[in-house]
mmCIF file of C-alpha atoms and ligand atoms in Angstrom:
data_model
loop_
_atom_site.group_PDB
_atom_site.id
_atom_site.type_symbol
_atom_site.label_atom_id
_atom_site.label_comp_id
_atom_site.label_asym_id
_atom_site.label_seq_id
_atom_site.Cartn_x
_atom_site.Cartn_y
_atom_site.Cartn_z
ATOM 1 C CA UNK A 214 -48.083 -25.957 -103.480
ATOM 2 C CA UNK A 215 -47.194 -29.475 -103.309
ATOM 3 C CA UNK A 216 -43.969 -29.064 -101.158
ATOM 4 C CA UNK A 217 -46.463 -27.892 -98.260
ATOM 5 C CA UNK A 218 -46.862 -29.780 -95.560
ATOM 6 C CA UNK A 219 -50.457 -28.635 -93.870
ATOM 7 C CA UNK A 220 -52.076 -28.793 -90.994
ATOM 8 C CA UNK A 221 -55.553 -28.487 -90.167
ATOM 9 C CA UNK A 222 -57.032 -27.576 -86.691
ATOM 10 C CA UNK A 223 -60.557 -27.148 -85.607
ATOM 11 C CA UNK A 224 -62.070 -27.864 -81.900
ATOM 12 C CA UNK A 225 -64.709 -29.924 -83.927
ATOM 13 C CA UNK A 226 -64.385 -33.143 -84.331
ATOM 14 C CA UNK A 227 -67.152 -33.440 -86.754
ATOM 15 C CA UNK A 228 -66.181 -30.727 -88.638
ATOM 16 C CA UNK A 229 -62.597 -32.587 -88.589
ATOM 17 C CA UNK A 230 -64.536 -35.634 -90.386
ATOM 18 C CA UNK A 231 -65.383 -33.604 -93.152
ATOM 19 C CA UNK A 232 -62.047 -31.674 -93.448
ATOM 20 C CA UNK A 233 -60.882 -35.640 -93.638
ATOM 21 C CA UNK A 234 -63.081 -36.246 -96.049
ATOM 22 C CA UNK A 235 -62.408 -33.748 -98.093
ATOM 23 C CA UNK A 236 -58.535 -34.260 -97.989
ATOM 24 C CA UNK A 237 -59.040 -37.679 -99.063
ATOM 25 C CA UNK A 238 -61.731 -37.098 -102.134
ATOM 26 C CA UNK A 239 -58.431 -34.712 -103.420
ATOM 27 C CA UNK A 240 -55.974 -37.199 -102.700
ATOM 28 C CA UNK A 241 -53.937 -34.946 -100.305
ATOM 29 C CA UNK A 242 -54.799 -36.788 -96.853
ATOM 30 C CA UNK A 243 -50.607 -37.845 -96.893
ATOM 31 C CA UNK A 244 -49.526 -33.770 -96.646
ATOM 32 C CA UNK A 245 -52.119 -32.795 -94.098
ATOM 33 C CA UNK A 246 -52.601 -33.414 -90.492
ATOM 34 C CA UNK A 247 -55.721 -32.663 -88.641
ATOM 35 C CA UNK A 248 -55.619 -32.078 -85.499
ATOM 36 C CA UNK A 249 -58.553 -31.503 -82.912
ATOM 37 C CA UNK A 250 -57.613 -28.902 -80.365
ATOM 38 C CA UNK A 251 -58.658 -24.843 -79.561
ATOM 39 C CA UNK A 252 -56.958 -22.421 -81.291
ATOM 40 C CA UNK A 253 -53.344 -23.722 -81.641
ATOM 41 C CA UNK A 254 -53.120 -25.359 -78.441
ATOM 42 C CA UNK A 255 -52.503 -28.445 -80.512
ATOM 43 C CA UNK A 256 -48.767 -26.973 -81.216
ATOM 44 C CA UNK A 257 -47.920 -26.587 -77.853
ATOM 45 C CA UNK A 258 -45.236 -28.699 -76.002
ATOM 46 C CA UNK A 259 -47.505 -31.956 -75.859
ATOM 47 C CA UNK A 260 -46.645 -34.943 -74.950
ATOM 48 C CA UNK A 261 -48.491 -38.321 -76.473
ATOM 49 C CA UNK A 262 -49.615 -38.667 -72.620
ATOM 50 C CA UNK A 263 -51.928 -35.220 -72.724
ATOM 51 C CA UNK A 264 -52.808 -35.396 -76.306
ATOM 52 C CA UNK A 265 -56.354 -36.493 -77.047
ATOM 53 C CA UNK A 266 -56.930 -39.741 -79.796
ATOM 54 C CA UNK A 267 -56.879 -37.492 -82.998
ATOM 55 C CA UNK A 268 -54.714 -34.527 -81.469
ATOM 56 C CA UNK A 269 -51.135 -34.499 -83.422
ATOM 57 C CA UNK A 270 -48.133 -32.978 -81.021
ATOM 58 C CA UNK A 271 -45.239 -31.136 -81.814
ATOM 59 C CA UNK A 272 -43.388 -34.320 -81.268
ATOM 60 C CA UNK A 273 -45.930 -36.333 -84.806
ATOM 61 C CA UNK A 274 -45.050 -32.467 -86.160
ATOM 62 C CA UNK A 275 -41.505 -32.658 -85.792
ATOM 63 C CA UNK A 276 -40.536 -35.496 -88.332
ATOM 64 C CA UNK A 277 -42.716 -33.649 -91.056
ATOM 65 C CA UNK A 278 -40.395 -30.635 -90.874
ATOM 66 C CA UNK A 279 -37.504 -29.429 -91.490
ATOM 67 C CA UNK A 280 -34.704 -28.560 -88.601
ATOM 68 C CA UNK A 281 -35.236 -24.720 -89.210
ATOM 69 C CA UNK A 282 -39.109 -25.163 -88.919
ATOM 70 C CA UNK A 283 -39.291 -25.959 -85.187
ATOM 71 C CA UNK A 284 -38.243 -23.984 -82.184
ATOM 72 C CA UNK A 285 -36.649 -25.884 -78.940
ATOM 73 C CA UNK A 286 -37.734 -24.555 -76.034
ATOM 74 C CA UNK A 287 -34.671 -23.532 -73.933
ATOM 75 C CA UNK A 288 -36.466 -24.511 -70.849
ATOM 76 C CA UNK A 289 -37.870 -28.085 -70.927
ATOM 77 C CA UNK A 290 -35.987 -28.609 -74.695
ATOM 78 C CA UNK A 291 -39.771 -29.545 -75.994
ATOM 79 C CA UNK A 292 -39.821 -28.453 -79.874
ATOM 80 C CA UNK A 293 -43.105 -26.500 -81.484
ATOM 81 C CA UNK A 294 -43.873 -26.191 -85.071
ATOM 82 C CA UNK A 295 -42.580 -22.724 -86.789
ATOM 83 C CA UNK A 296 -45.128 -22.427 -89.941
ATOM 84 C CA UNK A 297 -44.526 -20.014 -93.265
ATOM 85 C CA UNK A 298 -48.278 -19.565 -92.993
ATOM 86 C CA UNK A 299 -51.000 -19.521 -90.167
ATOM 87 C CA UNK A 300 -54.828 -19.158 -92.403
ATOM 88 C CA UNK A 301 -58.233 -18.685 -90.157
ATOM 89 C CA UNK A 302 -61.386 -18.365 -90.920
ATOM 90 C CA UNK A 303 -62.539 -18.480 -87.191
ATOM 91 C CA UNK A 304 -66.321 -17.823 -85.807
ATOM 92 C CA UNK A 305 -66.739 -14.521 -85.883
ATOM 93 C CA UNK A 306 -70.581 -13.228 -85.657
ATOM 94 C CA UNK A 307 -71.785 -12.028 -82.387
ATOM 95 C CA UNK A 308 -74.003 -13.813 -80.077
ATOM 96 C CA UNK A 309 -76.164 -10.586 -79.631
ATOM 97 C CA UNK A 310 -76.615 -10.734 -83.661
ATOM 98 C CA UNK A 311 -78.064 -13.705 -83.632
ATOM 99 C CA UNK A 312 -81.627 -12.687 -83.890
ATOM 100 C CA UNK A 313 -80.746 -11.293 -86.885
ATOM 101 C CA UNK A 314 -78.975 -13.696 -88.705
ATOM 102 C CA UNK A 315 -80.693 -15.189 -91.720
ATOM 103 C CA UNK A 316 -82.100 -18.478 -90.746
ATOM 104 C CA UNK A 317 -80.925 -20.986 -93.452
ATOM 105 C CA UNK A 318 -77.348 -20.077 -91.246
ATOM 106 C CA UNK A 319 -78.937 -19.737 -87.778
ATOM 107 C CA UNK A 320 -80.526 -22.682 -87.902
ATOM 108 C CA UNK A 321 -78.634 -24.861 -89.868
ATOM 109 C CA UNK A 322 -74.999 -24.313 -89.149
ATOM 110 C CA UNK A 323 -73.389 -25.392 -86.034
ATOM 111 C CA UNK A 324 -73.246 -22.524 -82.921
ATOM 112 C CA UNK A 325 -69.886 -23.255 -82.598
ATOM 113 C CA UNK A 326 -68.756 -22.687 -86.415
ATOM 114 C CA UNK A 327 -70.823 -19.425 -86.154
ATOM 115 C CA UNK A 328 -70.289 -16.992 -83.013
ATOM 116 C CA UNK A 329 -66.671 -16.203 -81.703
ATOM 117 C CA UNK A 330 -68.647 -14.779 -78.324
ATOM 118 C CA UNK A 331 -71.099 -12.089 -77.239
ATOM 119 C CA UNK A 332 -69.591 -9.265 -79.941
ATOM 120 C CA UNK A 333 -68.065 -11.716 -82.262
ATOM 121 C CA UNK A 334 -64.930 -10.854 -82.491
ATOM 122 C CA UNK A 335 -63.568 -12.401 -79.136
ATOM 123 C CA UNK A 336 -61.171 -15.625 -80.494
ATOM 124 C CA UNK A 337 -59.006 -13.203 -82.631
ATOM 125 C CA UNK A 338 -56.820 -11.768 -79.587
ATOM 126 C CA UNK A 339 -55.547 -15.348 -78.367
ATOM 127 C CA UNK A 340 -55.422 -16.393 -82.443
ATOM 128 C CA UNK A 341 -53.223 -13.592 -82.826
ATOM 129 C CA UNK A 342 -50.699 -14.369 -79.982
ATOM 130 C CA UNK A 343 -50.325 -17.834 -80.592
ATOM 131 C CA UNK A 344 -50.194 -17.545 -83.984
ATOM 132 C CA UNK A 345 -46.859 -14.852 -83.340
ATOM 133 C CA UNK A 346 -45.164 -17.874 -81.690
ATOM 134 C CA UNK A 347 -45.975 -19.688 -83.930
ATOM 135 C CA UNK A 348 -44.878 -18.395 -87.300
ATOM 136 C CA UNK A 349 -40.974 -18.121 -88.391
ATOM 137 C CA UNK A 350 -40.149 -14.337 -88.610
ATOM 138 C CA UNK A 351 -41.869 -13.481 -92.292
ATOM 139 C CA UNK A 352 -44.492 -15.488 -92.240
ATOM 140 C CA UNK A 353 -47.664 -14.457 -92.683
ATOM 141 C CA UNK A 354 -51.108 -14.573 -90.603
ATOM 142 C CA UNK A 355 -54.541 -14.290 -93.026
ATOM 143 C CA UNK A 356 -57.462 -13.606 -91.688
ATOM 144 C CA UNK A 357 -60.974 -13.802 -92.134
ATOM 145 C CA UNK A 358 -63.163 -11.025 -89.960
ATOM 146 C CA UNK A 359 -66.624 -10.375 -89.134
ATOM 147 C CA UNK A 360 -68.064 -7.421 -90.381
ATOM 148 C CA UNK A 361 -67.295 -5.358 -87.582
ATOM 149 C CA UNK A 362 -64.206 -7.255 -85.987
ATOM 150 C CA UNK A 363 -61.432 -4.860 -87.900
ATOM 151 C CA UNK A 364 -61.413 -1.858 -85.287
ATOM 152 C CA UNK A 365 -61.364 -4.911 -82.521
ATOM 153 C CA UNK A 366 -58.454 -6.888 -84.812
ATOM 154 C CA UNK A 367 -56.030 -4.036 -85.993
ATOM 155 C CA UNK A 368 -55.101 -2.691 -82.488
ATOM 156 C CA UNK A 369 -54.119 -6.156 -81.724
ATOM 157 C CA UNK A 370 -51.333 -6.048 -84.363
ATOM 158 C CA UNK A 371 -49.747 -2.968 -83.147
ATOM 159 C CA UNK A 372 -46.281 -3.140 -81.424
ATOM 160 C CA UNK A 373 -43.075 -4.362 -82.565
ATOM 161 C CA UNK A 374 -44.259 -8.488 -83.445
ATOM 162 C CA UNK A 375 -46.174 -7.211 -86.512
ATOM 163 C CA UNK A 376 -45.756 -5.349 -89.962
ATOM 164 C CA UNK A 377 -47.043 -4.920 -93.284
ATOM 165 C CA UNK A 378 -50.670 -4.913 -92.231
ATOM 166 C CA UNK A 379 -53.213 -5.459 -95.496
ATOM 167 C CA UNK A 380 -56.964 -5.375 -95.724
ATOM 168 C CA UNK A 381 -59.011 -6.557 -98.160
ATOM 169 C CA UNK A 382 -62.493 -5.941 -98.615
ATOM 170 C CA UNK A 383 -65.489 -8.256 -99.721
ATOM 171 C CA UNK A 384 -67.538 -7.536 -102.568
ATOM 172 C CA UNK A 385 -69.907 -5.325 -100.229
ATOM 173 C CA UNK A 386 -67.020 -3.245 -99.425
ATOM 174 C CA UNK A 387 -66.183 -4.549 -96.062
ATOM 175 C CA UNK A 388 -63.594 -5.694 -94.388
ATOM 176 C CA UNK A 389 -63.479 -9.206 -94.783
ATOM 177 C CA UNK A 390 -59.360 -10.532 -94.850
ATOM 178 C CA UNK A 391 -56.374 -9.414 -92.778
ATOM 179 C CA UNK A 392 -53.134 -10.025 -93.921
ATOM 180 C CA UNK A 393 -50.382 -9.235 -91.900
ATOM 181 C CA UNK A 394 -46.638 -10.324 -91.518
ATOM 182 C CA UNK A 395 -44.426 -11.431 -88.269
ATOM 183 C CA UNK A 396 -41.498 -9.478 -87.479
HETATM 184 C C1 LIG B 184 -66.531 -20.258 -89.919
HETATM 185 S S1 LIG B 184 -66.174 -21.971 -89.632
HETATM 186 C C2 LIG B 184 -64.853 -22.284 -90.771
HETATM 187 C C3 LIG B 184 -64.766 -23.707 -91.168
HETATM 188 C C4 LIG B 184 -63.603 -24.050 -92.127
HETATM 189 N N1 LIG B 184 -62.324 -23.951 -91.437
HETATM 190 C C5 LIG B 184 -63.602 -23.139 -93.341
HETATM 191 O O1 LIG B 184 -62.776 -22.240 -93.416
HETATM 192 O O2 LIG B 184 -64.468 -23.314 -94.180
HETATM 193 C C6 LIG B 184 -65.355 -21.836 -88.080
HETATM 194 C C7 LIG B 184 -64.735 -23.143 -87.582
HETATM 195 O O3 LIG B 184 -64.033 -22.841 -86.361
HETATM 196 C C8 LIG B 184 -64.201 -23.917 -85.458
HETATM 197 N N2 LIG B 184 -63.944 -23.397 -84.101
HETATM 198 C C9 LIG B 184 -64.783 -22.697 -83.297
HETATM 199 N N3 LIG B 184 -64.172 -22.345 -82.154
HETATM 200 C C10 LIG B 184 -62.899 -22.833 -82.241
HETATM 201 C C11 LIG B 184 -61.770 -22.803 -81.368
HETATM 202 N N4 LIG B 184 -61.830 -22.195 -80.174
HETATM 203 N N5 LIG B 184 -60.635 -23.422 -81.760
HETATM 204 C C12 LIG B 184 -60.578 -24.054 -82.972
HETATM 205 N N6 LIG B 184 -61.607 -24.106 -83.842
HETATM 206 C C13 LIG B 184 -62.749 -23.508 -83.480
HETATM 207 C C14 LIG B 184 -65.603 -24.411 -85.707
HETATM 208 O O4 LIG B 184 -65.770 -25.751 -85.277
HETATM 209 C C15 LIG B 184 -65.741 -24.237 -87.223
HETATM 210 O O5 LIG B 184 -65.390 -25.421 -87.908
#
């Protein structure tokens, strides 16, 4: 898709480095932005005064899009981002499975890249609402889930912000992506 313009968030910093890394080994570090911040905080009415060293604010995100890709806030006239497409693979594995993990992950990968909170599936309902202010009407929110984060996940989807809800399923049959589409 090379008329994307992407941006990449993660609340790691070192996991930022590789993302940056990575960008640049396939020559797209001009389209994409990384920016360090929880959840999509990043997008929210900042100014260069609050944002942190790496942290790109609505107001870097504004010259990269187009007019009908930002929303101006009728209160303080601040502008946030309106994306096509929001993509997560958030933590998702519960603290209280941790025993059980396998240990080449337990041990190896970061805590914070691994468990979303005690069950697992705890980042999804504040991913979910900022993401629905965040998206132009049509756009689409993918998921990735935990193994047991769908009955947590789907409930949060009913109402009238979201339609068009799709699963699909990983090769051991379970849930593994959410697809769904903003009113
Ligand atoms: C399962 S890893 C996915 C890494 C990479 N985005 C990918 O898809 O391969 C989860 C990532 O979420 C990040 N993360 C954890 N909590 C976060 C939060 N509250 N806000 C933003 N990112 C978070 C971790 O630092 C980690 O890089």
């Amino acid at each position: 898709m090379p008329q994307a313009t992407i941006f990449a968030s993660d609340v790691s910093r070192a996991a930022l480095a590789v993302a940056q890394r990575n960008a640049k080994r396939h020559s797209l570090s001009d389209r994409i932005r990384l920016i360090e911040c929880n959840l999509l905080d990043g997008f929210f009415h900042r100014t260069a005064a609050n944002a942190g060293p790496s942290v790109v604010g609505a107001q870097h995100a504004a010259p990269l899009l187009g007019k009908d890709a930002l929303r101006e806030s009728p209160v303080t006239s601040h502008q946030s981002p309106l994306f096509d497409l929001i993509a997560s693979n958030p933590p998702y594995i519960g603290r209280r499975e941790a025993a059980a993990l396998m240990r080449e992950v337990r041990d190896h990968e970061p805590e914070i890249a691994l468990y979303g909170g005690e069950e697992g599936y705890e980042l999804y309902a504040g991913l979910i609402a900022q993401s629905a202010a965040h998206l132009k009407p049509g756009g689409i929110l993918v998921l990735e889930l935990g193994h047991n984060s769908l009955p947590a996940v789907q409930p949060l989807l009913e109402g009238p912000t979201w339609t068009n809800v799709a699963i699909t399923n990983d090769l051991a049959g379970i849930p593994r992506v959410l697809a769904v589409e903003r009113l």
